[in-house]
mmCIF file of C-alpha atoms (C1' of nucleotides) in Angstrom:
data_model
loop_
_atom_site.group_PDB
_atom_site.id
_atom_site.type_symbol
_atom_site.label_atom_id
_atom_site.label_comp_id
_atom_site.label_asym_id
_atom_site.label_seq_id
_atom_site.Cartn_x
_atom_site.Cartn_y
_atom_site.Cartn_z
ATOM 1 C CA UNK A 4 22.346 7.747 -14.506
ATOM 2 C CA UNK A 5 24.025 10.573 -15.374
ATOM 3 C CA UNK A 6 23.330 14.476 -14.094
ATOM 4 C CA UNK A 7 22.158 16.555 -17.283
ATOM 5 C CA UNK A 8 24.445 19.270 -17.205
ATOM 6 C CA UNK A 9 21.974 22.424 -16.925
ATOM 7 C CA UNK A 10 18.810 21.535 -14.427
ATOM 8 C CA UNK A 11 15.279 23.335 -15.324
ATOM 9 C CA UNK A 12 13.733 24.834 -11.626
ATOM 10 C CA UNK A 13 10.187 23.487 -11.887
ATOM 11 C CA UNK A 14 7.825 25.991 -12.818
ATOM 12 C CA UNK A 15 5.673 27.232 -9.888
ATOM 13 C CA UNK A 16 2.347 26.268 -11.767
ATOM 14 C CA UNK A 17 3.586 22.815 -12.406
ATOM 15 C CA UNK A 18 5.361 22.488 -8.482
ATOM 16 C CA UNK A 19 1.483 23.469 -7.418
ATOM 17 C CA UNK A 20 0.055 20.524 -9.959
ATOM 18 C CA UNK A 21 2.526 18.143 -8.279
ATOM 19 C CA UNK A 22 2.048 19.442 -4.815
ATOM 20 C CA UNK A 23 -1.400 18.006 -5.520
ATOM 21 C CA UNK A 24 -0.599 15.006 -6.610
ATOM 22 C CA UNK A 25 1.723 14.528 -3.589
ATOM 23 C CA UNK A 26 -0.896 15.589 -1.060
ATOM 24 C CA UNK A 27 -3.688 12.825 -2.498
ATOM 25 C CA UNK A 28 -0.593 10.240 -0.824
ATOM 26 C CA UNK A 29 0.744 12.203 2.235
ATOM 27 C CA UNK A 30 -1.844 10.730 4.881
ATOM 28 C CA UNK A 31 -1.311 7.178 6.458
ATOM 29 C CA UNK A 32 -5.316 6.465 5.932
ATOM 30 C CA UNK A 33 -4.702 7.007 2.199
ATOM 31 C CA UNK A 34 -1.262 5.095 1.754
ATOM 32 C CA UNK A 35 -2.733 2.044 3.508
ATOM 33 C CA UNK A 36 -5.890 2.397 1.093
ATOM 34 C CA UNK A 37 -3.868 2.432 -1.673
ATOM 35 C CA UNK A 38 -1.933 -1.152 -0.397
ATOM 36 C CA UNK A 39 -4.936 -2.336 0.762
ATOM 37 C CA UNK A 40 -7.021 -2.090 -3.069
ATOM 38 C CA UNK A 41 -3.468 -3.407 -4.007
ATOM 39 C CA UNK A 42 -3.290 -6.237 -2.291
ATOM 40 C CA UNK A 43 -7.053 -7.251 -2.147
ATOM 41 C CA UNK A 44 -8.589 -9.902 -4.354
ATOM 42 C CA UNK A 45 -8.383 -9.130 -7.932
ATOM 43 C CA UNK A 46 -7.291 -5.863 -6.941
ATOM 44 C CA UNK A 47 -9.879 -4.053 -6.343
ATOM 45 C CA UNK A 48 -11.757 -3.932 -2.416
ATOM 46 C CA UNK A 49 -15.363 -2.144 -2.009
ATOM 47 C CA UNK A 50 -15.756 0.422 1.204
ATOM 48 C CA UNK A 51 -16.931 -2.202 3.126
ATOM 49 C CA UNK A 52 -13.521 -4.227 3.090
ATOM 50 C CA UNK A 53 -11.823 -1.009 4.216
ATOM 51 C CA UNK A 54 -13.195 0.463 7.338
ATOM 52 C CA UNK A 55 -12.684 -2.082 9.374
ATOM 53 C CA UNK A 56 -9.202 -2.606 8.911
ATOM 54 C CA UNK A 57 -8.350 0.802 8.665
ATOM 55 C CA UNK A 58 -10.528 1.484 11.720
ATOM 56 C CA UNK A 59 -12.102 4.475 10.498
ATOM 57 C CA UNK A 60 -15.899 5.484 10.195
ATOM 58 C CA UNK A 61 -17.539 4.900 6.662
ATOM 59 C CA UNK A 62 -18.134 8.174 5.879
ATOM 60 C CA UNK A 63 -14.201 9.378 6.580
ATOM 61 C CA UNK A 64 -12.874 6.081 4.472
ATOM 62 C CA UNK A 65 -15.651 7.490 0.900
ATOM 63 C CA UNK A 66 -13.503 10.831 1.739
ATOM 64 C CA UNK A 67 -10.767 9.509 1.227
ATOM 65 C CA UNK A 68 -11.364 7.581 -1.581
ATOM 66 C CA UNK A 69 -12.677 10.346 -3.133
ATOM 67 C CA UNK A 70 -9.079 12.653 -2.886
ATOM 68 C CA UNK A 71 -7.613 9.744 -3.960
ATOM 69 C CA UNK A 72 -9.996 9.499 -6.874
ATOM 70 C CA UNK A 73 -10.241 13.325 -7.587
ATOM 71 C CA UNK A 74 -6.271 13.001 -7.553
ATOM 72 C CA UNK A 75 -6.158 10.167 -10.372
ATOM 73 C CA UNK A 76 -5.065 7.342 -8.396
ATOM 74 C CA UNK A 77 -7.968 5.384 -8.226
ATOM 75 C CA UNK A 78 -11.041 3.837 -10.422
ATOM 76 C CA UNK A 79 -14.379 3.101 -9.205
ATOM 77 C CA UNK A 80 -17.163 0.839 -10.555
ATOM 78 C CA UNK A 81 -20.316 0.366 -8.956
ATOM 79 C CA UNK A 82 -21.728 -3.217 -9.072
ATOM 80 C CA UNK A 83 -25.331 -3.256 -6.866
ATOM 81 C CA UNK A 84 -24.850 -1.400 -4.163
ATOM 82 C CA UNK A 85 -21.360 -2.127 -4.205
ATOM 83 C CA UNK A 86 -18.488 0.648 -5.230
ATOM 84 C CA UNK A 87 -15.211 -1.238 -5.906
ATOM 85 C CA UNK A 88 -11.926 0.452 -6.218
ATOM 86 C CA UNK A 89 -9.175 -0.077 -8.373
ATOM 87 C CA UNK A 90 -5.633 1.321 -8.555
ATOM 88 C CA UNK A 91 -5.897 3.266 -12.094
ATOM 89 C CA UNK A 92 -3.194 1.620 -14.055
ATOM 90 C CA UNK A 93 -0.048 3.830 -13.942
ATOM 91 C CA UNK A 94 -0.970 6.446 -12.077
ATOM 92 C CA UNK A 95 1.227 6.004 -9.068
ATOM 93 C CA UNK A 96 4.166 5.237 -11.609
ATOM 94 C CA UNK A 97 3.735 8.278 -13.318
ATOM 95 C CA UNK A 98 3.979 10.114 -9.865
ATOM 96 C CA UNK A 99 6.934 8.631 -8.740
ATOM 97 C CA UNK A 100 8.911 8.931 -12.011
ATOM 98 C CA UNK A 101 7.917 12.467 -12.262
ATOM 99 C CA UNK A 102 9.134 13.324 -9.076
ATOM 100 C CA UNK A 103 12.132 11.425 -9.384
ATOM 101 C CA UNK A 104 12.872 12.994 -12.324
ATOM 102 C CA UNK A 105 11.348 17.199 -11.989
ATOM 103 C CA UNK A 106 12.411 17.863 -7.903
ATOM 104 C CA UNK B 26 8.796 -5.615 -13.859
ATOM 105 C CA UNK B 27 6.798 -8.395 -12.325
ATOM 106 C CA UNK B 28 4.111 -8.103 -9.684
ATOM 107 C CA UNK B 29 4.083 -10.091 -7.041
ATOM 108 C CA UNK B 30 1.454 -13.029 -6.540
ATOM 109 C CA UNK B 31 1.380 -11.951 -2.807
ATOM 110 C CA UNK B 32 0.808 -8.375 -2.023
ATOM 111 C CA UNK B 33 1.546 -7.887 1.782
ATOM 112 C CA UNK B 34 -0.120 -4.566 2.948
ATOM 113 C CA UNK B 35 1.656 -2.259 4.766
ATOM 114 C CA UNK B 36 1.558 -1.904 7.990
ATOM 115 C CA UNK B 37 -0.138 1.013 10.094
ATOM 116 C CA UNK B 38 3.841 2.202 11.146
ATOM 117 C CA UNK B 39 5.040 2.186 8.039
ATOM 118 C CA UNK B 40 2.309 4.343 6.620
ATOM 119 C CA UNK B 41 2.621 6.566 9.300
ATOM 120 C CA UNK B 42 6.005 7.415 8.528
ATOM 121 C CA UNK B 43 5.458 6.875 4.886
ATOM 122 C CA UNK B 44 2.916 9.564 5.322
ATOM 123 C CA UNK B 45 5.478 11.745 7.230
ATOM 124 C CA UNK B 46 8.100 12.092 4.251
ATOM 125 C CA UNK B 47 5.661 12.443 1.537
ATOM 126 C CA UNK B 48 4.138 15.441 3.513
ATOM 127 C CA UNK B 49 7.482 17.255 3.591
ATOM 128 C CA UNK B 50 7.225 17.139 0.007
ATOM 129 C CA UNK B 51 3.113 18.182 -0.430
ATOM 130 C CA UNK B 52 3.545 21.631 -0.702
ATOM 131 C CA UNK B 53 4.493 23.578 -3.727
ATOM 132 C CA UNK B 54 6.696 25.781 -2.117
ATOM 133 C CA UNK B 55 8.790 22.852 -0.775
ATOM 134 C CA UNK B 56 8.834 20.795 -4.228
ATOM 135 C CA UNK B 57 10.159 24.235 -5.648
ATOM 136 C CA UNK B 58 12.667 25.186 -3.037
ATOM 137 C CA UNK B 59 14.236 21.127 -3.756
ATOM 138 C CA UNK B 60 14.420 21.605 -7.613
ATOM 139 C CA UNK B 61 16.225 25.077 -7.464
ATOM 140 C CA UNK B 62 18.766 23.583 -5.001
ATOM 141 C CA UNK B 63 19.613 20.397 -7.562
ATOM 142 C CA UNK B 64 19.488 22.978 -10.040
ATOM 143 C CA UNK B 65 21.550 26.017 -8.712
ATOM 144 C CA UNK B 66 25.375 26.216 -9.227
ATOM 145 C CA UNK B 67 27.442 23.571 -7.261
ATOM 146 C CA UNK B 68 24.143 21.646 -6.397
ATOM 147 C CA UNK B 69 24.024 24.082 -2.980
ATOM 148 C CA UNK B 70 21.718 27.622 -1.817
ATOM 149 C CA UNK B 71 21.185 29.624 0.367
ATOM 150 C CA UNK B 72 18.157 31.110 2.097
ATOM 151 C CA UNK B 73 19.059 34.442 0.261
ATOM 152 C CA UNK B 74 19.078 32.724 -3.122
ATOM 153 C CA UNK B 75 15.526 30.803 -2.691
ATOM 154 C CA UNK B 76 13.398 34.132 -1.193
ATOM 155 C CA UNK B 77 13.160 36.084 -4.454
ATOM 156 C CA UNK B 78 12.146 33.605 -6.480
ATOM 157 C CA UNK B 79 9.856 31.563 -4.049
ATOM 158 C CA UNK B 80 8.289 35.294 -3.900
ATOM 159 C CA UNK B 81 7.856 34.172 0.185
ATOM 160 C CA UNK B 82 9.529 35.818 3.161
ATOM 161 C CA UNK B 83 12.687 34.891 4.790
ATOM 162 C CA UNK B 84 10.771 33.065 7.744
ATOM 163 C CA UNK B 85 8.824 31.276 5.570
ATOM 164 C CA UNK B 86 11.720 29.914 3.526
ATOM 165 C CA UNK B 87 13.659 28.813 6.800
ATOM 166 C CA UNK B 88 10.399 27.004 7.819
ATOM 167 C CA UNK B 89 10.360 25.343 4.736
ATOM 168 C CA UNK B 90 13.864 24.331 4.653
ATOM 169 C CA UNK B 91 13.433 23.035 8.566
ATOM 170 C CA UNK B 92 10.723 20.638 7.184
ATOM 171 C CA UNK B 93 12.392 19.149 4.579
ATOM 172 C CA UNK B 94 15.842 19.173 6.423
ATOM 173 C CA UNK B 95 13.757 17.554 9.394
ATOM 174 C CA UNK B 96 12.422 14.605 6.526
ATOM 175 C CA UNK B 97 15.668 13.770 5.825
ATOM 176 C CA UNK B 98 15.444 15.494 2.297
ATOM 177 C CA UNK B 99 18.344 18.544 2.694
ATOM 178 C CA UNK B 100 21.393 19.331 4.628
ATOM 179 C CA UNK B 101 22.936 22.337 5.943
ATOM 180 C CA UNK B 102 25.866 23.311 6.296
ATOM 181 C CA UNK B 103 26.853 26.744 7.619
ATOM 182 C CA UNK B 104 29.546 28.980 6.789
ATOM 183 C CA UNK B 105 30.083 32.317 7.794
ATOM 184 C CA UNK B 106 26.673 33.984 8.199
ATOM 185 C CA UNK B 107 25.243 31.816 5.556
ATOM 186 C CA UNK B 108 23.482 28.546 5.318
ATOM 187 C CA UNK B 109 24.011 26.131 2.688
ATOM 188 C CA UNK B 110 21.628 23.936 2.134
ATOM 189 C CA UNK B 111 22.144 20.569 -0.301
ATOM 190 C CA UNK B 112 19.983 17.442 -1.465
ATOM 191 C CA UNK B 113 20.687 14.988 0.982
ATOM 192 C CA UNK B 114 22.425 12.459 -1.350
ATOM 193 C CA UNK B 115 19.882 9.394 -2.168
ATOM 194 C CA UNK B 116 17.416 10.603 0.144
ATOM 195 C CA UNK B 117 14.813 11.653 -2.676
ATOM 196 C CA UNK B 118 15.400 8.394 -4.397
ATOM 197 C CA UNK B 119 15.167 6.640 -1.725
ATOM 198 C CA UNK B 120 11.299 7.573 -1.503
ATOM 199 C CA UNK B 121 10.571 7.793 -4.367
ATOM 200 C CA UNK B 122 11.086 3.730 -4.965
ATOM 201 C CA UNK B 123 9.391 3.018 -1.783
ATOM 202 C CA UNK B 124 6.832 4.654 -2.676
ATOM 203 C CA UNK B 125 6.628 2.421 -6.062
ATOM 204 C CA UNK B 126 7.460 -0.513 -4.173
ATOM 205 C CA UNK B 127 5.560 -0.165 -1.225
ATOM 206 C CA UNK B 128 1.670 0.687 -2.261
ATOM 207 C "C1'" DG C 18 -44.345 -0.597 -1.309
ATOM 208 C "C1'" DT C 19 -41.305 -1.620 2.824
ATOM 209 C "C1'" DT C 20 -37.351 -2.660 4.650
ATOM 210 C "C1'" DA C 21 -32.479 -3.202 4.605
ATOM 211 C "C1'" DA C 22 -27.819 -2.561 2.979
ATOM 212 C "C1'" DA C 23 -23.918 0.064 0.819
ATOM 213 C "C1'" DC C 24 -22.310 4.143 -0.108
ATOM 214 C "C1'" DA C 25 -22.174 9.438 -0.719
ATOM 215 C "C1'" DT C 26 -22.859 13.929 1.096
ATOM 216 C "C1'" DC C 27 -23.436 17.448 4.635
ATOM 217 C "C1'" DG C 28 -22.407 20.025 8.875
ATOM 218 C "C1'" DA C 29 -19.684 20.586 12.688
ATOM 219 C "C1'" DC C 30 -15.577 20.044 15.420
ATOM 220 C "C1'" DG C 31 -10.747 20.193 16.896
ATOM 221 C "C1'" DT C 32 -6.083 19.973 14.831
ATOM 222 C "C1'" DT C 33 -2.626 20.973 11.656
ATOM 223 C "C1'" DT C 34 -0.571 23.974 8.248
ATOM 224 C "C1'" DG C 35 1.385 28.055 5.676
ATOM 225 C "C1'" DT C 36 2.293 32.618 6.200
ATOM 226 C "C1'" DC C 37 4.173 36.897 8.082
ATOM 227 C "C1'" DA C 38 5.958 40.599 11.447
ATOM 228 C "C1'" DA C 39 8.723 40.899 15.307
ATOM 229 C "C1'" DT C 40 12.495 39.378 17.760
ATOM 230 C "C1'" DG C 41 16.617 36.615 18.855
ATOM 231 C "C1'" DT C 42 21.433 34.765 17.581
ATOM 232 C "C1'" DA C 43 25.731 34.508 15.379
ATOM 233 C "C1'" DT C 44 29.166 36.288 12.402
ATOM 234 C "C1'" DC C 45 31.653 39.585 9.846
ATOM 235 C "C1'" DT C 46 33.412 44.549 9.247
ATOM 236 C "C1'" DG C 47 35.155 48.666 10.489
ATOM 237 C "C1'" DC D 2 32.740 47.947 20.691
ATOM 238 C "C1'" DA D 3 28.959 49.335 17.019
ATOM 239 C "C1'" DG D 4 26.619 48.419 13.161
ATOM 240 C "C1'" DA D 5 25.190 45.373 9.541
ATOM 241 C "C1'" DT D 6 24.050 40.948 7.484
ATOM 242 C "C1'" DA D 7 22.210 36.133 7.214
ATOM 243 C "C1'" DC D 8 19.510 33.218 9.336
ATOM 244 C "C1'" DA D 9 16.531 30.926 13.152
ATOM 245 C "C1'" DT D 10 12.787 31.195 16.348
ATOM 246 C "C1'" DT D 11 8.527 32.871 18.294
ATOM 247 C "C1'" DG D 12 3.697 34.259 18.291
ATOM 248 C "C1'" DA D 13 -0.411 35.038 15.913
ATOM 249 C "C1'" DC D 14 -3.914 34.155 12.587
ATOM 250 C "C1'" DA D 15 -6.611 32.469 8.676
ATOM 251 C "C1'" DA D 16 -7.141 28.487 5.782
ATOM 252 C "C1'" DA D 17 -7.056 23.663 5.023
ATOM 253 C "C1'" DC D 18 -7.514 19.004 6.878
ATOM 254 C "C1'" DG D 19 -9.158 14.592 9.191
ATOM 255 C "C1'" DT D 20 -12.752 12.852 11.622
ATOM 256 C "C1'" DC D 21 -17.443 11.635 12.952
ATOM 257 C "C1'" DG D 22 -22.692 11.625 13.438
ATOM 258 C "C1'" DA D 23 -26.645 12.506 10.865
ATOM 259 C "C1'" DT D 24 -28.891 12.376 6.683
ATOM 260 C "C1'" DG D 25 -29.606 11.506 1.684
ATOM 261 C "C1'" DT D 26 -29.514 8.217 -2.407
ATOM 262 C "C1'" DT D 27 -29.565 4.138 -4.787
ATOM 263 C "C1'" DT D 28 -30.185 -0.755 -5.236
ATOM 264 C "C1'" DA D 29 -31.742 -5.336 -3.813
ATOM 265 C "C1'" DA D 30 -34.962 -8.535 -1.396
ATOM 266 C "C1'" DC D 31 -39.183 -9.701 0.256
#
DNA sequence: GTTAAACATCGACGTTTGTCAATGTATCTG
DNA sequence: CAGATACATTGACAAACGTCGATGTTTAAC
C-alpha cells in the first residue's frame, strides 16, 4: 500500500464529524453493545438481553443505544413492546476505513 | 470477507482497553494534530508547527500530544529544544482492524 | 378498564475532559 | 553567566459524560 506522495491535513469541520463518530465507540459499555447485537441471535438483541450482561441499569443501557443510534451505528425496530437492535450494515466499516485512510 | 458462524463477544477487559485507544482518538483536535503529522514534511512536527493551525495554545497541544503518545499512537523524539513527534509505525492500523475485527 | 411488561425520557449526581494562564525545565546563544 | 526559546507540568474552571432512580409511554393480556 503505497504512501500518496502529497497528504491532505483533514479539514477541521470534517476532524469534528469524525471526532463524533469516534466518540459513539470510545466507551467499554458501547463497544461491548456493539459485540453483543453482533453476536446475538440473528443479530439483533432487544434491551432486555443487554443489561444484564453488561450489568448496567435499563435506563443507562437505552442511553447508550441511543448515541450509538444517533451516531449511525445501529438500527432499531420495535416488535410489541420489544425494541431490537441491529448493527446498520456498513456503518462500522465505513468508520474504520475512513480513519484508516483520512488520520 | 466471510463472517463467522460463531461470534464470541468481547470480553469486559478488552473493551475497556478497546475503549481506552479509541478515546485518544475522540476528539477533533487529536484526529487533526495525527493527520498533519502523516502529512507534514518527513512524516515528523513539532509542537511549534501544530499550534497555529490547531488555533489552540501551546499547553493544550502538549496535552494533546501526551494523550495520544500515552495510547501508543505518536512518538517523540527530542532534539535540541524541540520535540519531534511521529506516527508510531502500525500503531493506527493496528486499531483500526481491531476495531473491524473485534465488534 | 386494569394490570403488567418493555422501553424511553427526565432530573440529579459525581467524574472526566478540554482549555488556558502561570510556572517549571532544558537547551542554545552570546 | 544572562537571556531567549521550545516544551512540559500544574492548577483552575466550565462543559460534557456516565450512571441511576423516578416517571412517562406504549403495547399486550386478562
Amino acid at each position: 500500500m503505497l504512501r500518496p506522495i502529497t497528504r491532505e491535513v483533514i479539514s477541521a469541520a470534517n476532524a469534528e464529524s469524525l471526532a463524533r463518530s469516534v466518540k459513539a465507540l470510545a466507551d467499554p459499555a458501547r463497544i461491548r453493545i456493539v459485540s453483543m447485537i453482533a453476536a446475538h441471535d440473528d443479530g439483533e438483541a432487544c434491551v432486555c438481553d443487554l443489561t444484564d450482561p453488561l450489568g448496567l441499569s435499563q435506563p443507562t443501557v437505552s442511553h447508550h443505544l441511543r448515541i450509538l443510534m444517533d451516531a449511525g451505528f445501529l438500527t432499531r425496530s420495535k416488535r410489541g413492546t420489544w425494541a431490537y437492535y441491529r448493527l446498520a450494515p456498513g456503518a462500522l466499516g465505513a468508520l474504520t476505513s475512513f480513519l484508516a485512510s483520512a488520520v
